[in-house]
Structures are given as C-alpha cells and as structure tokens.
mmCIF file of C-alpha atoms in Angstrom:
data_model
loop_
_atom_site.group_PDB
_atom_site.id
_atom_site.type_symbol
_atom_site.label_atom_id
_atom_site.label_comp_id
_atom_site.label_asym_id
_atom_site.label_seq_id
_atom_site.Cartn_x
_atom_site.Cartn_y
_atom_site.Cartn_z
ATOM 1 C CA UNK A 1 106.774 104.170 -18.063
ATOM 2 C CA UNK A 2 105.154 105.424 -20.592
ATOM 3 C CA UNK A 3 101.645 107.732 -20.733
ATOM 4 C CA UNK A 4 98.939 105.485 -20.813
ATOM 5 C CA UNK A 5 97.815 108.482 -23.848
ATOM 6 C CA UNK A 6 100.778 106.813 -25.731
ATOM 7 C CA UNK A 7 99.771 102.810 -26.024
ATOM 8 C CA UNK A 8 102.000 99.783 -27.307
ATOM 9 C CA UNK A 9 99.350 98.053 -27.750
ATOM 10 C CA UNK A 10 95.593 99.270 -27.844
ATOM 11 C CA UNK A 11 92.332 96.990 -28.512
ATOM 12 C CA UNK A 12 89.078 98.851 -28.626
ATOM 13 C CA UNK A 13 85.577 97.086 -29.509
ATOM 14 C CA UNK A 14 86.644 93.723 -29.547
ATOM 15 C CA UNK A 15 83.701 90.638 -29.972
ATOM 16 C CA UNK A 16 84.854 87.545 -29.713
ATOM 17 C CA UNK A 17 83.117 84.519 -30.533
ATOM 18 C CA UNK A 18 83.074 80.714 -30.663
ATOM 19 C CA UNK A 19 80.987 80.111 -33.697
ATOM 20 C CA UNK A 20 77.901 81.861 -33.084
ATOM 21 C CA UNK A 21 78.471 81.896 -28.795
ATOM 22 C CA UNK A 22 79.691 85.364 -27.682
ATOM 23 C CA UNK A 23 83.120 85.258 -25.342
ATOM 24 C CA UNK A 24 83.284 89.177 -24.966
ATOM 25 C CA UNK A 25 81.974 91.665 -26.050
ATOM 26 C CA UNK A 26 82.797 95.309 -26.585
ATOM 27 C CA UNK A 27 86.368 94.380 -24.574
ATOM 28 C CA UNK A 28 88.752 97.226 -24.723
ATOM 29 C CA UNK A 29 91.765 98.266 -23.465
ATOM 30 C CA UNK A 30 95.280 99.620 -23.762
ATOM 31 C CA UNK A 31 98.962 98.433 -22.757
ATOM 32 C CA UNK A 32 101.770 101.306 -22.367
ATOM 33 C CA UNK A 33 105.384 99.495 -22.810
ATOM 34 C CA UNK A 34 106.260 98.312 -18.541
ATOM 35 C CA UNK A 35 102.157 97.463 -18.120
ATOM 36 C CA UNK A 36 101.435 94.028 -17.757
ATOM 37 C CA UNK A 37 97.384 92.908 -17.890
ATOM 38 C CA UNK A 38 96.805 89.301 -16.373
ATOM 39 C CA UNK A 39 93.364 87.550 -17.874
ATOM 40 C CA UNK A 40 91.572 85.024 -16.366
ATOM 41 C CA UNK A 41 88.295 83.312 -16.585
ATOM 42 C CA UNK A 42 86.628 79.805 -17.001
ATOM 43 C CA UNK A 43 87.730 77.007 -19.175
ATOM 44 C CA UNK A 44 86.082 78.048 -22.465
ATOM 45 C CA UNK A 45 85.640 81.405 -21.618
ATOM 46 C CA UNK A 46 88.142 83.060 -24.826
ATOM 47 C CA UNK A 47 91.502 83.886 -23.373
ATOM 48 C CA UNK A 48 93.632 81.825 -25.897
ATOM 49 C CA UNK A 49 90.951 83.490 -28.549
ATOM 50 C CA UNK A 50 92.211 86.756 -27.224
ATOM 51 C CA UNK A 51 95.792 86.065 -26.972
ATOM 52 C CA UNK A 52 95.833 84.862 -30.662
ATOM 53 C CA UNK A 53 93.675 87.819 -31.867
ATOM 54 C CA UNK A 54 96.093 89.743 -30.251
ATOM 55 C CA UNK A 55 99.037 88.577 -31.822
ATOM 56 C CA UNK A 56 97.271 88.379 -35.182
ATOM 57 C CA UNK A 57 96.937 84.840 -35.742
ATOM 58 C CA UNK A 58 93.269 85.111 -35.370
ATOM 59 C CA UNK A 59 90.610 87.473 -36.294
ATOM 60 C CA UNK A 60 88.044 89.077 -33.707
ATOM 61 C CA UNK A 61 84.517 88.998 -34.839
ATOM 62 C CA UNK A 62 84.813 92.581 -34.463
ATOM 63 C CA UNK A 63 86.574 95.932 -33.143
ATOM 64 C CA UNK A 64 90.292 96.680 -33.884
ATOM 65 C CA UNK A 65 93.828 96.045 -32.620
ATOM 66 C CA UNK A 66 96.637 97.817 -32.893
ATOM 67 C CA UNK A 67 100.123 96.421 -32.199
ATOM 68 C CA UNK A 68 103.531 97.079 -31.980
ATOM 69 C CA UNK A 69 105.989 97.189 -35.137
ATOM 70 C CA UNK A 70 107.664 94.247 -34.033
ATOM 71 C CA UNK A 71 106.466 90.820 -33.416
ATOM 72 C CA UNK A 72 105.852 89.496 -29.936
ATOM 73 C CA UNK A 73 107.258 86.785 -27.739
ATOM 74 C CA UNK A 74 104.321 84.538 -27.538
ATOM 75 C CA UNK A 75 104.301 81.294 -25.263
ATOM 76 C CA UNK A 76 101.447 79.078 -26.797
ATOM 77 C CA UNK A 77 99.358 76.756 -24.525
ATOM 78 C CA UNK A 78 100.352 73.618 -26.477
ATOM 79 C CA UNK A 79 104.179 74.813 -26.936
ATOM 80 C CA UNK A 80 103.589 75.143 -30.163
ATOM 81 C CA UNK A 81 107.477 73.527 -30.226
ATOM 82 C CA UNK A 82 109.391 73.133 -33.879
ATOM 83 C CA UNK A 83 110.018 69.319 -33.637
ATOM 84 C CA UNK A 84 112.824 69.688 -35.763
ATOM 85 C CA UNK A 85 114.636 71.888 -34.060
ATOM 86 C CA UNK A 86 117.017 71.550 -30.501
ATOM 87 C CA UNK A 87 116.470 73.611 -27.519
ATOM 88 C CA UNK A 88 119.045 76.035 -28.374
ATOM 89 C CA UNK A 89 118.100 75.907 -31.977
ATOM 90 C CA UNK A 90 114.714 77.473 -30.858
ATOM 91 C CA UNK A 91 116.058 80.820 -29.578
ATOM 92 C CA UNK A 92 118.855 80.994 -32.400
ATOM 93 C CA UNK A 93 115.862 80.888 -34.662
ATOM 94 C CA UNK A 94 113.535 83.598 -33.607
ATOM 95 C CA UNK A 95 116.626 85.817 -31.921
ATOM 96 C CA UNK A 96 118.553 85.661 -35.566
ATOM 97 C CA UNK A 97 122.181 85.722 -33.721
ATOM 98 C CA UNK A 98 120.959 88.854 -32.388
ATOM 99 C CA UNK A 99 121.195 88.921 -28.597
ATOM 100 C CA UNK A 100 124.004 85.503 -27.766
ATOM 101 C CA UNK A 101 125.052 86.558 -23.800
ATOM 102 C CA UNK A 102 120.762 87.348 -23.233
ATOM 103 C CA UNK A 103 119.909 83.797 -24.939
ATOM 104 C CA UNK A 104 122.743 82.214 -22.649
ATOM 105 C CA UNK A 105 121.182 83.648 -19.447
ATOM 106 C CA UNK A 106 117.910 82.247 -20.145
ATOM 107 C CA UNK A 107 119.136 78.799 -21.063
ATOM 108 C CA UNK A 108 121.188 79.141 -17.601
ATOM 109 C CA UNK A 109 118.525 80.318 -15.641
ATOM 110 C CA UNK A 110 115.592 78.317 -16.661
ATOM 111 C CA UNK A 111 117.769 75.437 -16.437
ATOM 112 C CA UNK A 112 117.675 74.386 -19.768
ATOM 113 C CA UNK A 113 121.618 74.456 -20.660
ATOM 114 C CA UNK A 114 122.109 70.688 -20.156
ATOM 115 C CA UNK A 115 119.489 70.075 -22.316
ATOM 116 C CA UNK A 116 120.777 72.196 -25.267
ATOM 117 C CA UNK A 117 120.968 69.832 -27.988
ATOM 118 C CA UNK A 118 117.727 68.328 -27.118
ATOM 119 C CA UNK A 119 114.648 68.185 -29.597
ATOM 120 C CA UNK A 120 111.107 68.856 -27.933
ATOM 121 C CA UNK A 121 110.362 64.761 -28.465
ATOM 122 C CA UNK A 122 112.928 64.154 -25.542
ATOM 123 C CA UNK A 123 111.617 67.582 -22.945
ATOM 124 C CA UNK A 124 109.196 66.879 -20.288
ATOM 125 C CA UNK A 125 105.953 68.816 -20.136
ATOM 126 C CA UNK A 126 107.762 71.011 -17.438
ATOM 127 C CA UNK A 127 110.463 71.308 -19.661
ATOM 128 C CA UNK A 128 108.448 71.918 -22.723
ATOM 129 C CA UNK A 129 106.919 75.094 -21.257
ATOM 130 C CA UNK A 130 110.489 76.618 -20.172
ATOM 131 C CA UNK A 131 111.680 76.279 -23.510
ATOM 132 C CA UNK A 132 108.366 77.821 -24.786
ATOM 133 C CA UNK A 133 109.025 80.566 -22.382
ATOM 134 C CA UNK A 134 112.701 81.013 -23.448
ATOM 135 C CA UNK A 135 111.854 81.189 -27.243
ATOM 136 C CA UNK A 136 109.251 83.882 -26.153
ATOM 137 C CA UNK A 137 112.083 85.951 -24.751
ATOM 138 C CA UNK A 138 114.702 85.402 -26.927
ATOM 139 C CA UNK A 139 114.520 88.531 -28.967
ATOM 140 C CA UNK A 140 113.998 90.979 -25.942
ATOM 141 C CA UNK A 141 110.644 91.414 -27.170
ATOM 142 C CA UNK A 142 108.784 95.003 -26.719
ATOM 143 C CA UNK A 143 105.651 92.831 -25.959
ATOM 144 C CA UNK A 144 104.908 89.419 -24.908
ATOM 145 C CA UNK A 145 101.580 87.511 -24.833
ATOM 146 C CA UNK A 146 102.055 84.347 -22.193
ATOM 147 C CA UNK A 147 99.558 81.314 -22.485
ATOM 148 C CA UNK A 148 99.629 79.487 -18.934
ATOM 149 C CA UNK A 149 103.531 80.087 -18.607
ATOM 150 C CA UNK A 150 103.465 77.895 -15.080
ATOM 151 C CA UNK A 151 101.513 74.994 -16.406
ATOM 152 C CA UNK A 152 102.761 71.533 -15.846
ATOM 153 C CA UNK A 153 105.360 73.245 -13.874
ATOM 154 C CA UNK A 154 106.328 71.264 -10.399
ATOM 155 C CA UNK A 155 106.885 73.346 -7.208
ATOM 156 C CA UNK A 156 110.374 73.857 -7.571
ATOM 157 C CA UNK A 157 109.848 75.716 -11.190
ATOM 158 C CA UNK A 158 106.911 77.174 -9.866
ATOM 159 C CA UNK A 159 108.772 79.069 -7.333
ATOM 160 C CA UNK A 160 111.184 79.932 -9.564
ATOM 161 C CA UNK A 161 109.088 81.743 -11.832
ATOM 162 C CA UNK A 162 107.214 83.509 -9.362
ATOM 163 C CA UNK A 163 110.207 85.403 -9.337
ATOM 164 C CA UNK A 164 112.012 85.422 -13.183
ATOM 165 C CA UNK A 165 108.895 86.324 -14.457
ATOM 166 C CA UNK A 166 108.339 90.299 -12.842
ATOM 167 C CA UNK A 167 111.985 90.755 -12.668
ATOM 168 C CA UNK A 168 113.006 89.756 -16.568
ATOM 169 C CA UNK A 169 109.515 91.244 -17.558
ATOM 170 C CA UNK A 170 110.594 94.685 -15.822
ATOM 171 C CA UNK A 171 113.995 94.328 -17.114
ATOM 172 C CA UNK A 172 112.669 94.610 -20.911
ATOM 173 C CA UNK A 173 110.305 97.164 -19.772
ATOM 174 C CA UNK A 174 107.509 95.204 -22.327
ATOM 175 C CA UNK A 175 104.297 95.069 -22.526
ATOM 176 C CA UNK A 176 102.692 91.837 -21.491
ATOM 177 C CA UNK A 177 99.446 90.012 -21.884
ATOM 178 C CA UNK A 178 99.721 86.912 -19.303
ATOM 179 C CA UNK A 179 96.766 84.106 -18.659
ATOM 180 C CA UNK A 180 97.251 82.672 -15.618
ATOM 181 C CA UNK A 181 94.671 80.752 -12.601
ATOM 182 C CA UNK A 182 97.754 81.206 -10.035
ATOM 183 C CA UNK A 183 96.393 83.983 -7.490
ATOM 184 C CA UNK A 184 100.445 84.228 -7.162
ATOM 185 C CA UNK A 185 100.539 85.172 -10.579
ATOM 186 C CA UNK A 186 97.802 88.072 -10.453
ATOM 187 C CA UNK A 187 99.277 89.473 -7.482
ATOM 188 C CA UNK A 188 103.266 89.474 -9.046
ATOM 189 C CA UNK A 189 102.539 90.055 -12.814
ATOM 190 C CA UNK A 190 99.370 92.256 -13.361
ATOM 191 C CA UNK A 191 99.287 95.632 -13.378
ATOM 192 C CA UNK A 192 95.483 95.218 -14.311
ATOM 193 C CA UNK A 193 93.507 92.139 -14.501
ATOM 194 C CA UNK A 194 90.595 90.759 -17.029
ATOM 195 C CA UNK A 195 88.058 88.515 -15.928
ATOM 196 C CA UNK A 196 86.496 86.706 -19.202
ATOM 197 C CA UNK A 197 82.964 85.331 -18.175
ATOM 198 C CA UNK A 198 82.570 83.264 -21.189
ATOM 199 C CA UNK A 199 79.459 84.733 -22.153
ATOM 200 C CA UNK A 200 79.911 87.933 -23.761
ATOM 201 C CA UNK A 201 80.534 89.950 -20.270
ATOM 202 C CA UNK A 202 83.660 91.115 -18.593
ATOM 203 C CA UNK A 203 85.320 92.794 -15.932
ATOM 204 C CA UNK A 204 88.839 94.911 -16.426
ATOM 205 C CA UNK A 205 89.995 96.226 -12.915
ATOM 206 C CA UNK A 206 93.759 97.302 -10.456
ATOM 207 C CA UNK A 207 95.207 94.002 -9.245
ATOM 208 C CA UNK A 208 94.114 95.326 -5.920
ATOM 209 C CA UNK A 209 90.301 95.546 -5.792
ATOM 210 C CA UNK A 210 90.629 92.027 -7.845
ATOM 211 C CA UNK A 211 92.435 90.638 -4.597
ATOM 212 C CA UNK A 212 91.210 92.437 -2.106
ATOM 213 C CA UNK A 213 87.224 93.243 -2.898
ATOM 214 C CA UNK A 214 86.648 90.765 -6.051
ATOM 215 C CA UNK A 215 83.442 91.755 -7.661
ATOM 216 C CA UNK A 216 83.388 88.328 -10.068
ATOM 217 C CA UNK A 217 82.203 84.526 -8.584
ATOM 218 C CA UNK A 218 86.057 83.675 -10.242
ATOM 219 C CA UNK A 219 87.993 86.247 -8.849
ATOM 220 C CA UNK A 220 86.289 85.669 -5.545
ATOM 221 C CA UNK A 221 87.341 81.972 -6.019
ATOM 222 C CA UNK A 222 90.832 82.705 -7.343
ATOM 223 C CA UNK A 223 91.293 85.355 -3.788
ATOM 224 C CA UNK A 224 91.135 82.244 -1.797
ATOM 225 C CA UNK A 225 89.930 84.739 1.493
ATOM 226 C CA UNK A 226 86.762 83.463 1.626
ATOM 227 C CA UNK A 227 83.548 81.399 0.108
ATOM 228 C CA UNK A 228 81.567 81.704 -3.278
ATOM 229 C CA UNK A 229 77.940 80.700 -2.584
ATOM 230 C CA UNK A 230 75.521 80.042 -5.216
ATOM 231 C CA UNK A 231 71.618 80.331 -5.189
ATOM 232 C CA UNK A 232 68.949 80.001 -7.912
ATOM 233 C CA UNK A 233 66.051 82.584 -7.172
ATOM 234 C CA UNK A 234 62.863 81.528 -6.845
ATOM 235 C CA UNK A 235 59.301 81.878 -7.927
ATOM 236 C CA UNK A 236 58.964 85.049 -5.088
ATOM 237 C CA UNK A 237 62.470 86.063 -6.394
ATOM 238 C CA UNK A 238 64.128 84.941 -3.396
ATOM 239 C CA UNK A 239 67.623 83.625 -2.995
ATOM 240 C CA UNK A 240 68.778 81.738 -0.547
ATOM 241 C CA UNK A 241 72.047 80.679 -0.213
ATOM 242 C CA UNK A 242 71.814 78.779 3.191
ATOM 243 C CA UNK A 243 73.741 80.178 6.838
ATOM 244 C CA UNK A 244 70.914 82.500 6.950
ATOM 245 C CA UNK A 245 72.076 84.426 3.601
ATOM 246 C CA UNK A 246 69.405 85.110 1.272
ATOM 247 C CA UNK A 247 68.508 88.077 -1.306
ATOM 248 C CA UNK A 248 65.167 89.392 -2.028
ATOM 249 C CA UNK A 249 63.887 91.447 -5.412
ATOM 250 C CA UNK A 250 65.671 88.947 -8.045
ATOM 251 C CA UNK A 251 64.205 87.666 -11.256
ATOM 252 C CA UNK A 252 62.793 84.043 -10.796
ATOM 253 C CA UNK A 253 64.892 81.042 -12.419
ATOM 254 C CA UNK A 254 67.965 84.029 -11.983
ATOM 255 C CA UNK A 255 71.711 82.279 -10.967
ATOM 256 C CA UNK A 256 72.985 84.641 -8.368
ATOM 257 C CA UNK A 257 76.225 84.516 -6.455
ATOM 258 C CA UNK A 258 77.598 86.586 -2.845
ATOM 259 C CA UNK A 259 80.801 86.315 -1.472
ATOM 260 C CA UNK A 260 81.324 85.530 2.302
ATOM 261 C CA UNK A 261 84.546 87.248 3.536
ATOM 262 C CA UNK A 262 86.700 85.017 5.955
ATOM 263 C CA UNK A 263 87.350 87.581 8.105
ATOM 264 C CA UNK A 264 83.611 87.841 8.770
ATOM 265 C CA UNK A 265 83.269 84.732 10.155
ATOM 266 C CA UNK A 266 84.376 83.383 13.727
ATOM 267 C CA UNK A 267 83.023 81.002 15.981
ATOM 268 C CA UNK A 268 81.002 81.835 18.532
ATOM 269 C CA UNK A 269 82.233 80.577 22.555
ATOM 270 C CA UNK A 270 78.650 81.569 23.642
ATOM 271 C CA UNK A 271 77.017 78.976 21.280
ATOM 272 C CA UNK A 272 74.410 81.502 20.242
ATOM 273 C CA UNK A 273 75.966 81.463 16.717
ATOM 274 C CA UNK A 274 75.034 78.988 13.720
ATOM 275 C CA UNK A 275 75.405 75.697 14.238
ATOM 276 C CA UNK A 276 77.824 74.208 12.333
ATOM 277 C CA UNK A 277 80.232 71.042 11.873
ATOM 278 C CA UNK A 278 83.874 71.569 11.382
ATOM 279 C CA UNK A 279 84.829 69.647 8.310
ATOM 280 C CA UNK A 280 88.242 69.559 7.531
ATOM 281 C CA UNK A 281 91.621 71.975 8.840
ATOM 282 C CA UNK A 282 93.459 74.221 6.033
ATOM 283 C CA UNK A 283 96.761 74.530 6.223
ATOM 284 C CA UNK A 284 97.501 77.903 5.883
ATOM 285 C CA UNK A 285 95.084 78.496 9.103
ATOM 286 C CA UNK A 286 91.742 78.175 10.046
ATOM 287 C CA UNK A 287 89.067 75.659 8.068
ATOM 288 C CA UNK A 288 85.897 74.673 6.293
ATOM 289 C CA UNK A 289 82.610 74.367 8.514
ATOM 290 C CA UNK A 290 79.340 72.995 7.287
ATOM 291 C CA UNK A 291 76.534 75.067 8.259
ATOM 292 C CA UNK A 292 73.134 74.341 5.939
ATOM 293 C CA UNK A 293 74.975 71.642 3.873
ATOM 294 C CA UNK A 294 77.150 74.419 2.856
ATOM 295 C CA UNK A 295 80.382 74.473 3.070
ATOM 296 C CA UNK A 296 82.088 78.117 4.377
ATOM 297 C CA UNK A 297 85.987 78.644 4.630
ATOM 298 C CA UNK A 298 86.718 80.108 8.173
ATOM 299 C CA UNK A 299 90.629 81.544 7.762
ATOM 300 C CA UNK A 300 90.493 83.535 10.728
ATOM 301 C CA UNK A 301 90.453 80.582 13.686
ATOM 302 C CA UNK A 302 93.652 80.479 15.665
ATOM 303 C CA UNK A 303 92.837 76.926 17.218
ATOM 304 C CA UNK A 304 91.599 74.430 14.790
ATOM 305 C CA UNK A 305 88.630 72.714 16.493
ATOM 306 C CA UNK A 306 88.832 68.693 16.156
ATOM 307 C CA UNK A 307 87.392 67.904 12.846
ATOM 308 C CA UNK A 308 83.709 66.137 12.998
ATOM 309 C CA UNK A 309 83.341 68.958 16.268
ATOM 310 C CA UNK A 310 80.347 70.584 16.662
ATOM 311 C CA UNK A 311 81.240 74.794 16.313
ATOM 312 C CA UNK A 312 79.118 77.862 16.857
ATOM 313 C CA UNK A 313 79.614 80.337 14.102
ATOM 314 C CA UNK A 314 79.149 83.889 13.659
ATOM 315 C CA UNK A 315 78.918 85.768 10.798
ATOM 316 C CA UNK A 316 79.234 89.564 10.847
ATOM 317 C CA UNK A 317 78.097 91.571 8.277
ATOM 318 C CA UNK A 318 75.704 90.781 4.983
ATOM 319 C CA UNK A 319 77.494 88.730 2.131
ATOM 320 C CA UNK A 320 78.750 90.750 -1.159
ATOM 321 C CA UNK A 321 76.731 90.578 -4.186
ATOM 322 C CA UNK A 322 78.495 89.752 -6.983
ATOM 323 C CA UNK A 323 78.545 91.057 -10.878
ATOM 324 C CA UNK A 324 77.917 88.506 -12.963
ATOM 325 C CA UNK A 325 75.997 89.388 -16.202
ATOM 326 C CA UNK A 326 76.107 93.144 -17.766
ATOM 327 C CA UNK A 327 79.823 93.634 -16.181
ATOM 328 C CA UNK A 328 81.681 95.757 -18.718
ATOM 329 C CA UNK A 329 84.307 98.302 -18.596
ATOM 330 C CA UNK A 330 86.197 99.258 -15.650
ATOM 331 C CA UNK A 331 85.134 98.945 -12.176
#
C-alpha cells in the first residue's frame, strides 16, 4: 500500500451544506490506493452530498478535492440505471471492450448472467443494485465511491457481499469511499470510518475504536454491544438518564447522550441490584430489561429469564459520555 504522504484521493476543508444548514464542516481527509473509509451517519446527515462532491458531480460549499486521473466506479443510491440499455450493455458501456474475462466474472458472480439481455424496467430492486455494483466495477477502477451497495439486498445477497466486496476491493487494490448502516460492513470494508452528525460536526476514527469504544450516540447504536441513553439537562444542569445514571455540570435545555456497555451489566442473584423487568430475549444471547421505563440491552446473560420476570440488575462501572457537538478531526 501506498504512503499515506502519497494520496489517491485527498479532501481538505470541506463544508457541506443543505441550503443554508451545515452537514460538515472543516471535514478532511486522505485515501492512499488499498484504503477504504466507510461513512455513516443519520438520514439527512450529507453522505450522498459527500459522495457526489467527491466524484465531482457536486460542488462543496467550500475546501478542495483532489482526485484521481481517472474516473471512479460509483454505485448511486437510486441506481442511477440507463433505461435504455441491457444488463450487459451497462458494463460494455463504461468498460469500452476493455476488460471482457473481468466483466464476465462479475456478471457470473453477482448472478446476473441469466439476466444479460435484460433492461433495468424488468430487474428487481435487489437486482437493480448488483447491476449498479457491476457497472461500478467494470473498468477495474483505481477508486470507487459505493452509495448503500447492500440495500434492498435479501439475506442470501447480503451474505454474499459480505464477502465479494473486501476480496474484489483488495484485488484492485482501489481506493474506496463506501456508505453503509451494516455494522458488518464497517467491520469488513473500512479501514477508517466517518461519522456525519448532520449538523456541521464529525468524527473520522480506526474501524476499531468505532466498534469497540464508539465515542458517537450512532456508532454506539450501529456497535449493537450495548444501550444509547438520552437525557435533556435540566435547570441545575443535571442529567438523568434513569437506572441511577445521571451527569452533573451540563448546560440547562443541553441533549446529552452515555453509552451503557453490555458487558457492564448482569443480574444480580442477591436481589440487591436494580429492579428491573425482563422485556423481551435477543437472539444472539442475553436481552432487554426495563429498569426506570428504560429500556437496557443485557448481552451478557447465559440463561434468559422468562420474559414479564422480575430481575435484579447490576451495573458496574459509570456510563460513557458521548461526543456529540464540537467532534472534529481524528479521535
């Protein structure tokens, strides 16, 4: 791989906007061919703005990009799909004749050779986003910029891509920009990962403290290891967040947000715990209990207690703050 001194592609400053609201700003970065950055963040929050900034199709309200040479493979969020034109006619047409065996393979392995001669009018939404991805890669591009390239995919294709995706995306050696809300996704495709608050903050961090300590409300959410609690502080600039969790020293009318680790909580034989009600099993282990009206995922529960069941829990250790507003710039 490249020196990360030597960048494919490099965006420094950026401000993006949605008429006068701020998405992000001051956003930088830089992609060495191989590197792969995964961006996430709420509906609304500018990561179609970026990709299409990116790619040049849009203009950032300001900062500067430079690309590659060479166009990218781009999958659109709508498919952006030539209506005109038959599955196979898609890659022929970006690809100009260029790469014939590497076009086959994708057609064969995204399962898309039956439906060769098709025109976009007769695909599936499922279908519709394979071809999108297919037309991305045609040309063995040096960079590709991915909008939601497992939407309206069912399990099956899911899976599948879960493990095309790395493999064909190391096999180029490109450069990718991927948006994605699959927690699979950020743990097999991003070398880095963006989190887009929507409102002018952001947070660029290693896949690994995104997974494993998230310092966002949505990558705390997206980790799926434990519970997101929210709490408006009040007048004494207290929040409370129920289960005995509060913060002291905040503004008043302030949103603030902790993160309760699963592996902090267990229930308690001795009954000296919080009382709680378990609510409903998960099934990839443990639960959610109600303590306070609020609702905690317990993971770490080898025997599921009947649901409705009165449980003891116990919490170890204080909840993690986390960064909402002024997050900028790497962790």
């Amino acid at each position: 791989m490249p020196a990360a001194t030597s960048p494919l592609l490099s965006a420094q400053g950026l401000s993006l906007r949605a008429g006068t609201r701020p998405l992000a700003d001051d956003l930088s970065f830089e992609l060495a061919a191989g590197e792969r950055l995964l961006v996430v963040g709420p509906n609304g929050s500018g990561k179609s703005t970026l990709l299409r900034a990116l790619a040049g199709l849009g203009k950032p309200a300001g900062g500067s990009i430079t690309r590659p040479d060479s166009p990218p493979g781009m999958l659109f969020q709508d498919g952006a799909l030539w209506p005109h034109l038959t599955v196979e006619e898609h890659l022929a047409f970006v690809d100009r004749g260029a790469h014939g065996s590497w076009r086959e393979h994708l057609l064969d392995t995204l399962r898309l050779v039956t439906l060769r001669r098709a025109k976009p009018e007769h695909l599936s939404g499922g279908e519709r986003v394979r071809l999108g991805l297919a037309r991305a890669l045609a040309a063995r591009p040096a960079w590709v910029l991915l909008d939601e390239p497992l939407a309206a995919l069912d399990a099956f294709f899911a899976d599948l891509l879960h493990g095309f995706l790395p493999h064909t995306l190391d096999e180029l050696g490109a450069a990718a920009v991927i948006i994605s809300h699959e927690v699979d996704c950020m743990a097999l495709l991003g070398s880095r990962v963006l989190c887009l608050s929507g409102t002018g903050p952001w947070w660029l961090g290693d896949t690994a403290t995104a997974l494993v300590s998230p310092p966002t409300p949505l990558l705390a959410a997206l980790a799926r290891n434990g519970t997101v609690l929210a709490a408006v502080a009040d007048a004494r600039g207290q929040a409370s967040f129920g289960a005995g969790i509060t913060l002291q020293g905040r503004t008043s009318g302030e949103e603030c947000w902790v993160f309760l680790d699963g592996c902090q909580l267990s229930l308690d034989a001795s009954g000296q715990g919080l009382a709680g009600v378990w609510v409903a099993d998960d099934p990839r282990g443990g639960g959610w209990v109600s303590v306070d009206k609020r609702l905690l995922r317990c993971p770490q529960v080898t025997t599921q207690p009947a649901r409705g069941s009165a449980i003891s829990l116990a919490i170890r250790g204080p909840a993690r703050v986390l960064r909402t507003d002024g997050v900028r710039g790497d962790a």
